[in-house]
Amino acid sequence: MDKEIIEHGFSWNRRRFLSAMSIGVGSMALGSLLMPDLFSGTGMEEGWAPGVPHFAPKAKRIIYLFQNGAPSQQELFDYKPKLREMHGQEIPPSVRGKQRLTGMTANQSSFPLVGSFVDFKQYGQSGAWISDLMPYTAKIAAELCIIKSMYTEAINHDPALTFLQTGAQQGNRPSMGAWLSYGLGNENNNLPAFTVLLSRGVGNGQGVYSKLWSNGFLDSVHQGVQFSKGEDPVLYLRDQDGMSRESRRIMLDQIAALNEKSYLEFGDPEIASRIQQYEMAYRMQTAIPEVMDISKEPESIVKLYGPDCLVPGTFAANCLLARKLSENGVRFVQLYHQGWDQHGNLPYEIAQQAKDVDQASAALVMDLKQRGLLDETLVIWGGEFGRTSYTQGELTKDNYGRDHHPRCFTVWMAGGGIKPGIVYGETDELGYNIIKDPVHVHDFQATVLNQMGLDHKKLIFKHLGRRYRLTDISGEVVRNIIS
């Protein structure tokens, strides 16, 4: 028997709902709006239906500024004067311990410590140390919760990136945005709940790939929609030449009727998802051009984000677009900015990367605040792991690199019910190990879901006989950073 859905005090199951609505194209579309996973049902826990938060949320939307390749915390947010004092000395065995190394440094005979080439200053009531490479971010220190004690289990980019985005190091799992789409549904029925924007800096760009915004085993309607920088921001959305809006509508109705017949015969939930996707694409044809149009943005906004915001595909342009998508009801906007993988030539490359993202990241926070949206929008900035306190390869007077380091790294969060103007967690004097308030990837994910009104232990989908969740079997909400 189908599981019951508790909705507004009434008890329904899918068969009863479809029967009562006299199943048809219109009623299927209505059903999918009222109950986003009406045609799936396998993930429903007793007393909860997808599309309904578990408790009152502090945030309505998320913008995740993912810095792909792993920014070096020692050059940005984790000030370590002791590293400068010990520059060129071997890292003490008591600090390094027997921790795992990558294949890129495992055969090094020497591990000399390297202090940051850039200076830091303190900002805000918290006295947060922020690098001179990030002057715009420093100006919004009062809005930031800087977490310096993040850690992960993965030591290479692909598994670490996949782990942070999906909660597992292997592929074929739903991404965080897909989980949020499944758990909360759409806020604006003319736009997808989950969108993805890509940009690239000057450095070694670690790849990003569609599995990072995959729906995994959730219905395909929850997959992230990637926007491109070309003439068509969403591929294959535009009608062919000669097709009118009316003829498009007639075609979709005919396709929906055929799909409905197939659904009634086979009961495959992906058929219902396909109907939803066709309808979403039809509505997006009108909504997307309006959202993408920045011609109406005042000069003050262009000045705030910087001139690059007028260049499609840049990080600044994507930040401005993220604000527009977010204020139009997109629940999860994921930006990926490639180029942070500085194994060598770090001083030059990280300076360029910081220049790419600093102004626009700060502008996004300030823009949301001046519009009254920051309190309900959670902004996240960070990469997949940190960087070593010792150099990779040769250490020279003017140049060095840093290898992957999963033991500690820094992210910051702003808005969305997170305490502003605080620094959470602490690493040792060489920035190699966490000594206070560690935050595991699953703790971070649990906290993000919590801000959106979702209990990570209850946001579950049953697949192949097992109950899955974003945080797997661990994770605790970091209560001390929540307002």
Coordinates of C-alpha atoms in Angstrom, one line a residue:
M1 CA 0.0 0.0 0.0
D2 CA 1.3 3.5 -0.8
K3 CA 2.6 5.5 2.1
E4 CA 0.3 8.3 3.3
I5 CA 1.2 11.9 3.0
I6 CA 0.1 14.2 5.8
E7 CA -0.8 17.5 4.3
H8 CA -2.8 20.3 6.0
G9 CA -4.4 17.9 8.4
F10 CA -5.7 15.5 5.8
S11 CA -4.4 12.0 5.0
W12 CA -3.8 11.3 1.3
N13 CA -2.0 8.7 -0.7
R14 CA -0.9 9.0 -4.3
R15 CA -3.6 6.7 -5.7
R16 CA -6.3 8.6 -3.8
F17 CA -5.0 12.0 -4.8
L18 CA -4.8 11.1 -8.5
S19 CA -8.2 9.6 -8.4
A20 CA -9.8 12.6 -6.7
M21 CA -8.2 14.9 -9.2
S22 CA -9.4 12.8 -12.2
I23 CA -5.9 12.4 -13.4
G24 CA -4.9 14.6 -16.4
V25 CA -2.1 16.8 -17.6
G26 CA -3.4 19.8 -15.5
S27 CA -4.0 17.8 -12.4
M28 CA -0.6 16.1 -12.6
A29 CA 1.0 19.5 -12.9
L30 CA -1.0 20.8 -9.9
G31 CA -0.1 17.7 -7.9
S32 CA 3.6 18.2 -8.5
L33 CA 3.3 21.7 -7.2
L34 CA 1.4 20.8 -4.0
M35 CA 3.6 17.7 -3.4
P36 CA 7.0 17.9 -5.3
D37 CA 7.7 14.2 -4.9
L38 CA 4.1 13.1 -5.3
F39 CA 5.1 10.6 -7.9
S40 CA 8.0 9.2 -6.1
G41 CA 7.2 8.7 -2.4
T42 CA 10.1 6.4 -1.6
G43 CA 11.8 8.9 0.5
M44 CA 8.9 10.0 2.7
E45 CA 9.2 9.4 6.4
E46 CA 6.1 9.1 8.5
G47 CA 4.6 12.4 9.4
W48 CA 6.6 14.4 6.8
A49 CA 6.3 15.1 3.1
P50 CA 9.0 16.5 0.9
G51 CA 8.4 20.2 0.2
V52 CA 7.7 21.0 3.9
P53 CA 10.4 22.1 6.3
H54 CA 10.8 20.2 9.6
F55 CA 10.8 23.4 11.6
A56 CA 10.8 27.2 11.0
P57 CA 13.8 28.1 8.9
K58 CA 16.2 30.9 9.5
A59 CA 17.2 31.1 5.9
K60 CA 15.1 30.8 2.7
R61 CA 17.9 30.5 0.2
I62 CA 21.6 29.7 -0.2
I63 CA 24.4 31.1 -2.4
Y64 CA 27.5 29.0 -2.2
L65 CA 30.7 30.6 -3.6
F66 CA 32.8 27.5 -4.0
Q67 CA 36.5 28.2 -4.5
N68 CA 37.5 25.2 -6.5
G69 CA 41.1 23.9 -6.0
A70 CA 41.5 24.7 -2.3
P71 CA 42.5 28.3 -1.3
S72 CA 45.5 28.5 1.0
Q73 CA 44.2 29.5 4.4
Q74 CA 47.7 30.7 5.5
E75 CA 47.6 33.5 2.8
L76 CA 44.0 34.5 3.4
F77 CA 42.4 34.0 6.8
D78 CA 44.6 31.9 9.2
Y79 CA 47.4 34.3 10.3
K80 CA 50.4 32.4 11.6
P81 CA 53.4 34.7 12.6
K82 CA 55.2 31.6 14.0
L83 CA 55.4 30.3 10.4
R84 CA 57.3 33.4 9.4
E85 CA 59.6 33.0 12.4
M86 CA 60.3 29.3 11.4
H87 CA 60.5 30.0 7.7
G88 CA 62.8 27.4 6.1
Q89 CA 63.0 25.2 9.1
E90 CA 61.8 21.6 9.0
I91 CA 58.3 21.0 10.3
P92 CA 58.6 19.3 13.7
P93 CA 57.7 15.6 13.7
S94 CA 55.5 16.2 16.7
V95 CA 53.3 18.5 14.6
R96 CA 53.3 16.5 11.4
G97 CA 52.9 13.1 13.1
K98 CA 52.0 10.2 10.8
Q99 CA 49.4 12.0 8.8
R100 CA 48.8 11.0 5.3
L101 CA 50.6 12.8 2.4
T102 CA 49.7 13.0 -1.2
G103 CA 51.8 11.4 -3.9
M104 CA 53.1 14.8 -4.9
T105 CA 55.0 15.3 -1.6
A106 CA 55.3 11.8 -0.1
N107 CA 58.8 11.4 -1.7
Q108 CA 60.2 14.7 -0.6
S109 CA 63.2 14.3 1.7
S110 CA 62.6 17.7 3.3
F111 CA 59.5 19.6 4.5
P112 CA 60.6 23.2 5.2
L113 CA 58.0 25.4 6.7
V114 CA 57.0 28.5 4.7
G115 CA 55.5 31.7 6.1
S116 CA 53.0 33.7 4.2
F117 CA 54.4 36.3 1.8
V118 CA 51.5 38.6 2.5
D119 CA 50.6 40.7 5.6
F120 CA 47.5 40.5 7.7
K121 CA 45.5 43.0 9.8
Q122 CA 42.7 42.6 12.3
Y123 CA 39.2 43.7 11.6
G124 CA 35.9 44.0 13.5
Q125 CA 35.0 43.4 17.1
S126 CA 36.2 39.9 16.8
G127 CA 39.6 41.0 15.8
A128 CA 39.5 38.6 12.8
W129 CA 42.9 38.4 10.9
I130 CA 42.3 39.0 7.2
S131 CA 45.0 39.1 4.5
D132 CA 45.9 42.2 2.6
L133 CA 45.0 40.2 -0.5
M134 CA 41.3 40.5 0.6
P135 CA 40.7 44.2 1.3
Y136 CA 37.0 44.2 0.2
T137 CA 36.3 41.1 2.3
A138 CA 38.0 42.8 5.3
K139 CA 35.4 45.6 5.0
I140 CA 32.6 43.2 5.7
A141 CA 34.3 41.4 8.6
A142 CA 31.4 42.4 10.9
E143 CA 29.0 40.3 8.7
L144 CA 31.2 37.2 8.6
C145 CA 31.4 34.0 10.6
I146 CA 34.9 32.8 9.8
I147 CA 35.3 29.1 10.6
K148 CA 39.0 28.2 10.8
S149 CA 38.6 24.6 11.9
M150 CA 37.0 22.8 9.0
Y151 CA 38.4 19.4 8.2
T152 CA 37.8 16.6 5.8
E153 CA 38.8 13.0 5.2
A154 CA 39.7 13.2 1.5
I155 CA 43.2 14.3 0.4
N156 CA 42.7 14.7 -3.3
H157 CA 40.5 17.1 -5.3
D158 CA 37.9 14.8 -6.8
P159 CA 36.9 12.9 -3.7
A160 CA 37.2 16.0 -1.4
L161 CA 35.1 18.1 -3.7
T162 CA 32.5 15.4 -4.2
F163 CA 32.5 14.8 -0.4
L164 CA 31.8 18.4 0.4
Q165 CA 29.1 18.7 -2.3
T166 CA 27.4 15.3 -1.8
G167 CA 28.4 13.9 1.6
A168 CA 30.2 11.0 0.0
Q169 CA 33.6 10.6 -1.7
Q170 CA 32.2 8.5 -4.6
G171 CA 29.8 9.7 -7.2
N172 CA 26.1 9.0 -7.9
R173 CA 24.9 10.7 -4.8
P174 CA 22.5 13.7 -4.7
S175 CA 24.3 17.0 -4.3
M176 CA 23.5 19.5 -1.5
G177 CA 21.4 21.6 -3.9
A178 CA 19.4 18.5 -5.0
W179 CA 18.7 17.5 -1.4
L180 CA 17.4 21.0 -0.7
S181 CA 15.3 20.9 -3.8
Y182 CA 13.9 17.6 -2.7
G183 CA 13.4 18.7 0.9
L184 CA 11.8 22.1 0.2
G185 CA 10.7 22.2 -3.4
N186 CA 10.5 25.3 -5.6
E187 CA 9.9 28.8 -4.3
N188 CA 9.4 30.2 -7.8
N189 CA 7.6 27.8 -10.2
N190 CA 9.1 29.7 -13.2
L191 CA 12.7 28.9 -12.2
P192 CA 14.5 25.8 -11.0
A193 CA 15.2 25.4 -7.3
F194 CA 18.9 24.7 -7.9
T195 CA 21.2 26.5 -10.4
V196 CA 24.9 26.3 -11.2
L197 CA 27.3 28.9 -12.4
L198 CA 30.9 28.4 -13.5
S199 CA 33.9 30.7 -13.8
R200 CA 37.7 30.3 -14.0
G201 CA 40.7 32.2 -12.8
V202 CA 44.3 32.3 -13.9
G203 CA 45.7 29.3 -12.0
N204 CA 45.6 25.6 -12.4
G205 CA 41.9 24.9 -12.8
Q206 CA 40.8 21.7 -11.2
G207 CA 37.8 20.4 -13.2
V208 CA 34.2 20.6 -12.2
Y209 CA 31.7 18.1 -13.5
S210 CA 28.0 17.4 -13.6
K211 CA 28.2 14.8 -10.8
L212 CA 28.7 17.7 -8.4
W213 CA 25.2 19.0 -9.1
S214 CA 23.6 15.7 -9.8
N215 CA 20.3 14.5 -8.5
G216 CA 21.8 11.1 -7.8
F217 CA 19.0 8.7 -6.9
L218 CA 16.5 11.5 -6.4
D219 CA 14.0 12.3 -9.1
S220 CA 15.8 14.1 -12.0
V221 CA 13.7 17.2 -11.5
H222 CA 16.1 18.0 -8.5
Q223 CA 19.2 18.1 -10.6
G224 CA 21.0 21.5 -10.8
V225 CA 20.5 23.5 -13.9
Q226 CA 23.8 24.8 -15.3
F227 CA 23.9 28.3 -16.8
S228 CA 26.5 29.1 -19.5
K229 CA 28.1 32.4 -20.4
G230 CA 27.0 32.2 -24.0
E231 CA 24.1 33.7 -25.9
D232 CA 21.8 30.9 -24.6
P233 CA 22.4 30.8 -20.8
V234 CA 20.4 27.5 -20.6
L235 CA 21.1 25.2 -23.5
Y236 CA 18.2 24.0 -25.6
L237 CA 15.7 26.3 -23.9
R238 CA 15.1 28.5 -26.9
D239 CA 12.4 27.5 -29.5
Q240 CA 13.5 26.7 -33.0
D241 CA 13.1 29.3 -35.6
G242 CA 9.5 29.4 -36.9
M243 CA 8.0 27.9 -33.7
S244 CA 5.5 30.2 -32.0
R245 CA 4.6 30.3 -28.3
E246 CA 1.2 28.8 -29.1
S247 CA 2.6 25.9 -31.2
R248 CA 5.1 25.2 -28.4
R249 CA 2.2 24.9 -26.0
I250 CA 0.2 22.6 -28.2
M251 CA 3.3 20.4 -28.7
L252 CA 3.9 20.2 -24.9
D253 CA 0.3 19.3 -24.3
Q254 CA 0.5 16.4 -26.8
I255 CA 3.8 15.1 -25.3
A256 CA 2.3 15.4 -21.8
A257 CA -0.7 13.3 -22.8
L258 CA 1.6 10.6 -24.2
N259 CA 3.7 10.7 -21.1
E260 CA 0.6 10.5 -18.9
K261 CA -0.5 7.4 -20.7
S262 CA 2.9 5.8 -20.2
Y263 CA 2.8 6.8 -16.5
L264 CA -0.6 5.2 -15.9
E265 CA 0.7 2.0 -17.7
F266 CA 4.1 1.7 -16.1
G267 CA 4.1 3.9 -13.0
D268 CA 7.7 5.1 -13.6
P269 CA 8.1 8.3 -11.5
E270 CA 10.7 9.5 -14.0
I271 CA 7.9 10.0 -16.5
A272 CA 6.2 12.4 -14.1
S273 CA 9.5 14.1 -13.6
R274 CA 9.8 14.5 -17.4
I275 CA 6.4 16.2 -17.5
Q276 CA 7.5 18.6 -14.8
Q277 CA 10.8 19.4 -16.7
Y278 CA 9.0 20.1 -20.0
E279 CA 6.7 22.5 -18.1
M280 CA 9.5 24.1 -16.2
A281 CA 11.4 24.7 -19.5
Y282 CA 8.3 26.3 -21.0
R283 CA 8.0 28.7 -18.1
M284 CA 11.7 29.4 -18.0
Q285 CA 11.6 30.7 -21.6
T286 CA 10.0 33.8 -20.2
A287 CA 11.6 34.0 -16.8
I288 CA 15.3 33.5 -17.8
P289 CA 15.8 36.4 -20.1
E290 CA 14.4 38.8 -17.5
V291 CA 16.6 37.4 -14.8
M292 CA 19.7 37.5 -17.0
D293 CA 19.1 41.1 -18.1
I294 CA 21.4 43.4 -16.1
S295 CA 20.7 46.5 -18.2
K296 CA 18.4 47.8 -15.5
E297 CA 21.0 47.5 -12.8
P298 CA 22.0 51.0 -11.6
E299 CA 25.6 52.3 -12.0
S300 CA 26.0 52.0 -8.2
I301 CA 25.6 48.2 -8.4
V302 CA 28.1 47.9 -11.3
K303 CA 30.5 49.9 -9.2
L304 CA 29.9 47.8 -6.2
Y305 CA 30.6 44.5 -8.0
G306 CA 33.3 45.9 -10.2
P307 CA 33.5 46.3 -14.0
D308 CA 33.9 42.5 -14.5
C309 CA 30.3 42.1 -13.5
L310 CA 29.4 43.2 -17.1
V311 CA 31.5 40.4 -18.6
P312 CA 29.5 37.2 -18.8
G313 CA 31.1 34.2 -17.3
T314 CA 33.3 36.0 -14.8
F315 CA 33.1 35.5 -11.1
A316 CA 31.8 39.0 -10.6
A317 CA 29.1 38.5 -13.3
N318 CA 28.1 35.3 -11.7
C319 CA 27.8 36.9 -8.2
L320 CA 25.5 39.5 -9.6
L321 CA 23.5 36.9 -11.4
A322 CA 23.4 34.8 -8.1
R323 CA 21.8 37.7 -6.4
K324 CA 19.2 38.1 -9.1
L325 CA 18.4 34.4 -9.1
S326 CA 18.2 34.3 -5.3
E327 CA 15.9 37.3 -5.0
N328 CA 13.7 35.7 -7.6
G329 CA 13.3 32.6 -5.5
V330 CA 16.0 30.1 -6.5
R331 CA 16.7 28.2 -3.3
F332 CA 20.2 27.1 -4.0
V333 CA 22.7 29.0 -6.3
Q334 CA 26.0 27.2 -6.6
L335 CA 29.0 29.1 -8.0
Y336 CA 32.3 27.3 -8.8
H337 CA 35.4 29.4 -9.4
Q338 CA 38.3 27.4 -10.6
G339 CA 42.0 28.1 -10.3
W340 CA 43.0 27.8 -6.6
D341 CA 45.3 24.8 -6.9
Q342 CA 48.7 26.4 -6.2
H343 CA 51.3 23.6 -5.8
G344 CA 53.8 26.1 -7.2
N345 CA 54.0 29.8 -8.1
L346 CA 51.7 30.4 -5.2
P347 CA 52.5 34.1 -4.5
Y348 CA 51.6 35.2 -8.0
E349 CA 48.7 32.9 -8.6
I350 CA 46.9 33.4 -5.3
A351 CA 47.1 37.1 -5.6
Q352 CA 45.4 36.9 -9.0
Q353 CA 42.7 34.6 -7.7
A354 CA 42.0 36.8 -4.7
K355 CA 41.7 39.8 -7.0
D356 CA 39.2 37.8 -9.1
V357 CA 36.8 37.1 -6.2
D358 CA 37.4 39.5 -3.4
Q359 CA 35.4 42.5 -4.5
A360 CA 32.5 40.6 -5.9
S361 CA 32.2 38.3 -2.9
A362 CA 32.0 41.2 -0.5
A363 CA 29.7 43.1 -2.9
L364 CA 27.2 40.2 -2.9
V365 CA 27.0 40.3 0.9
M366 CA 26.6 44.1 0.9
D367 CA 24.1 44.0 -1.9
L368 CA 21.9 41.4 -0.2
K369 CA 22.1 43.4 3.1
Q370 CA 21.0 46.7 1.5
R371 CA 18.1 44.9 -0.1
G372 CA 17.0 43.4 3.2
L373 CA 17.8 39.9 1.9
L374 CA 20.9 38.9 3.9
D375 CA 19.0 37.8 6.9
E376 CA 17.1 35.2 4.8
T377 CA 20.0 34.3 2.5
L378 CA 22.9 32.2 3.6
V379 CA 26.2 33.0 1.8
I380 CA 29.1 30.5 2.0
W381 CA 32.6 31.0 0.7
G382 CA 35.3 28.3 0.7
G383 CA 37.0 25.3 -1.0
E384 CA 37.3 21.5 -0.5
F385 CA 40.3 21.4 1.8
G386 CA 43.3 23.4 3.0
R387 CA 47.0 23.8 2.2
T388 CA 50.2 22.5 4.0
S389 CA 52.3 24.7 6.2
Y390 CA 55.4 23.3 4.5
T391 CA 56.4 23.9 0.9
Q392 CA 55.8 21.6 -2.0
G393 CA 59.0 21.4 -4.1
E394 CA 61.8 24.0 -3.9
L395 CA 61.5 26.9 -1.5
T396 CA 63.1 30.0 -2.9
K397 CA 63.3 33.6 -1.8
D398 CA 60.3 34.7 -4.0
N399 CA 58.4 31.5 -4.7
Y400 CA 56.9 28.4 -3.2
G401 CA 53.9 26.1 -3.4
R402 CA 51.7 24.3 -0.9
D403 CA 50.3 20.8 -1.2
H404 CA 46.8 19.5 -0.2
H405 CA 46.0 19.5 3.5
P406 CA 42.7 18.0 4.7
R407 CA 43.5 18.4 8.4
C408 CA 42.3 22.1 8.6
F409 CA 40.9 24.8 6.3
T410 CA 38.9 27.9 6.5
V411 CA 35.4 28.9 5.2
W412 CA 33.3 31.8 5.9
M413 CA 29.5 32.2 6.2
A414 CA 27.3 35.3 6.3
G415 CA 23.6 35.9 6.8
G416 CA 20.9 33.2 7.0
G417 CA 20.8 33.2 10.8
I418 CA 24.5 32.7 11.3
K419 CA 26.2 34.8 14.0
P420 CA 27.9 37.8 12.3
G421 CA 31.4 39.1 13.3
I422 CA 32.8 36.0 14.9
V423 CA 35.7 33.6 14.4
Y424 CA 35.1 30.0 15.2
G425 CA 37.7 27.3 15.8
E426 CA 41.5 27.5 16.0
T427 CA 44.5 25.8 14.6
D428 CA 48.0 25.4 16.1
E429 CA 50.7 28.0 15.8
L430 CA 51.9 26.5 12.6
G431 CA 48.4 26.1 11.1
Y432 CA 48.8 22.4 10.7
N433 CA 46.3 20.8 13.2
I434 CA 43.1 21.9 14.8
I435 CA 43.3 22.6 18.5
K436 CA 39.8 24.0 19.2
D437 CA 36.3 23.4 18.0
P438 CA 36.8 21.1 15.0
V439 CA 34.0 21.2 12.3
H440 CA 33.8 18.1 10.1
V441 CA 32.3 18.3 6.6
H442 CA 29.1 16.5 7.8
D443 CA 28.8 19.0 10.7
F444 CA 29.0 21.8 8.2
Q445 CA 26.3 20.1 6.0
A446 CA 24.1 19.5 9.0
T447 CA 24.3 23.2 10.0
V448 CA 23.5 24.4 6.5
L449 CA 20.4 22.2 6.3
N450 CA 19.4 23.3 9.8
Q451 CA 19.4 26.9 8.7
M452 CA 17.0 26.0 5.9
G453 CA 14.6 24.4 8.4
L454 CA 15.7 20.8 7.7
D455 CA 16.8 18.2 10.2
H456 CA 19.7 16.3 8.6
K457 CA 18.8 13.2 10.4
K458 CA 15.2 13.2 9.0
L459 CA 16.0 14.4 5.5
I460 CA 16.1 10.8 4.2
F461 CA 15.5 9.0 0.9
K462 CA 15.2 5.3 0.7
H463 CA 17.1 3.8 -2.2
L464 CA 17.8 0.1 -2.9
G465 CA 16.8 -0.9 0.6
R466 CA 18.9 1.7 2.4
R467 CA 18.0 5.0 3.9
Y468 CA 20.4 7.7 2.6
R469 CA 21.0 11.3 3.8
L470 CA 23.4 14.1 2.9
T471 CA 25.3 13.6 6.2
D472 CA 25.5 9.8 5.9
I473 CA 25.5 8.4 9.5
S474 CA 27.2 11.3 11.3
G475 CA 27.2 15.1 11.6
E476 CA 26.1 17.5 14.3
V477 CA 24.7 21.0 14.0
V478 CA 27.3 23.6 15.1
R479 CA 25.0 25.4 17.5
N480 CA 27.6 28.0 18.6
I481 CA 27.7 29.8 15.3
I482 CA 23.9 30.1 15.0
S483 CA 22.2 33.4 16.1

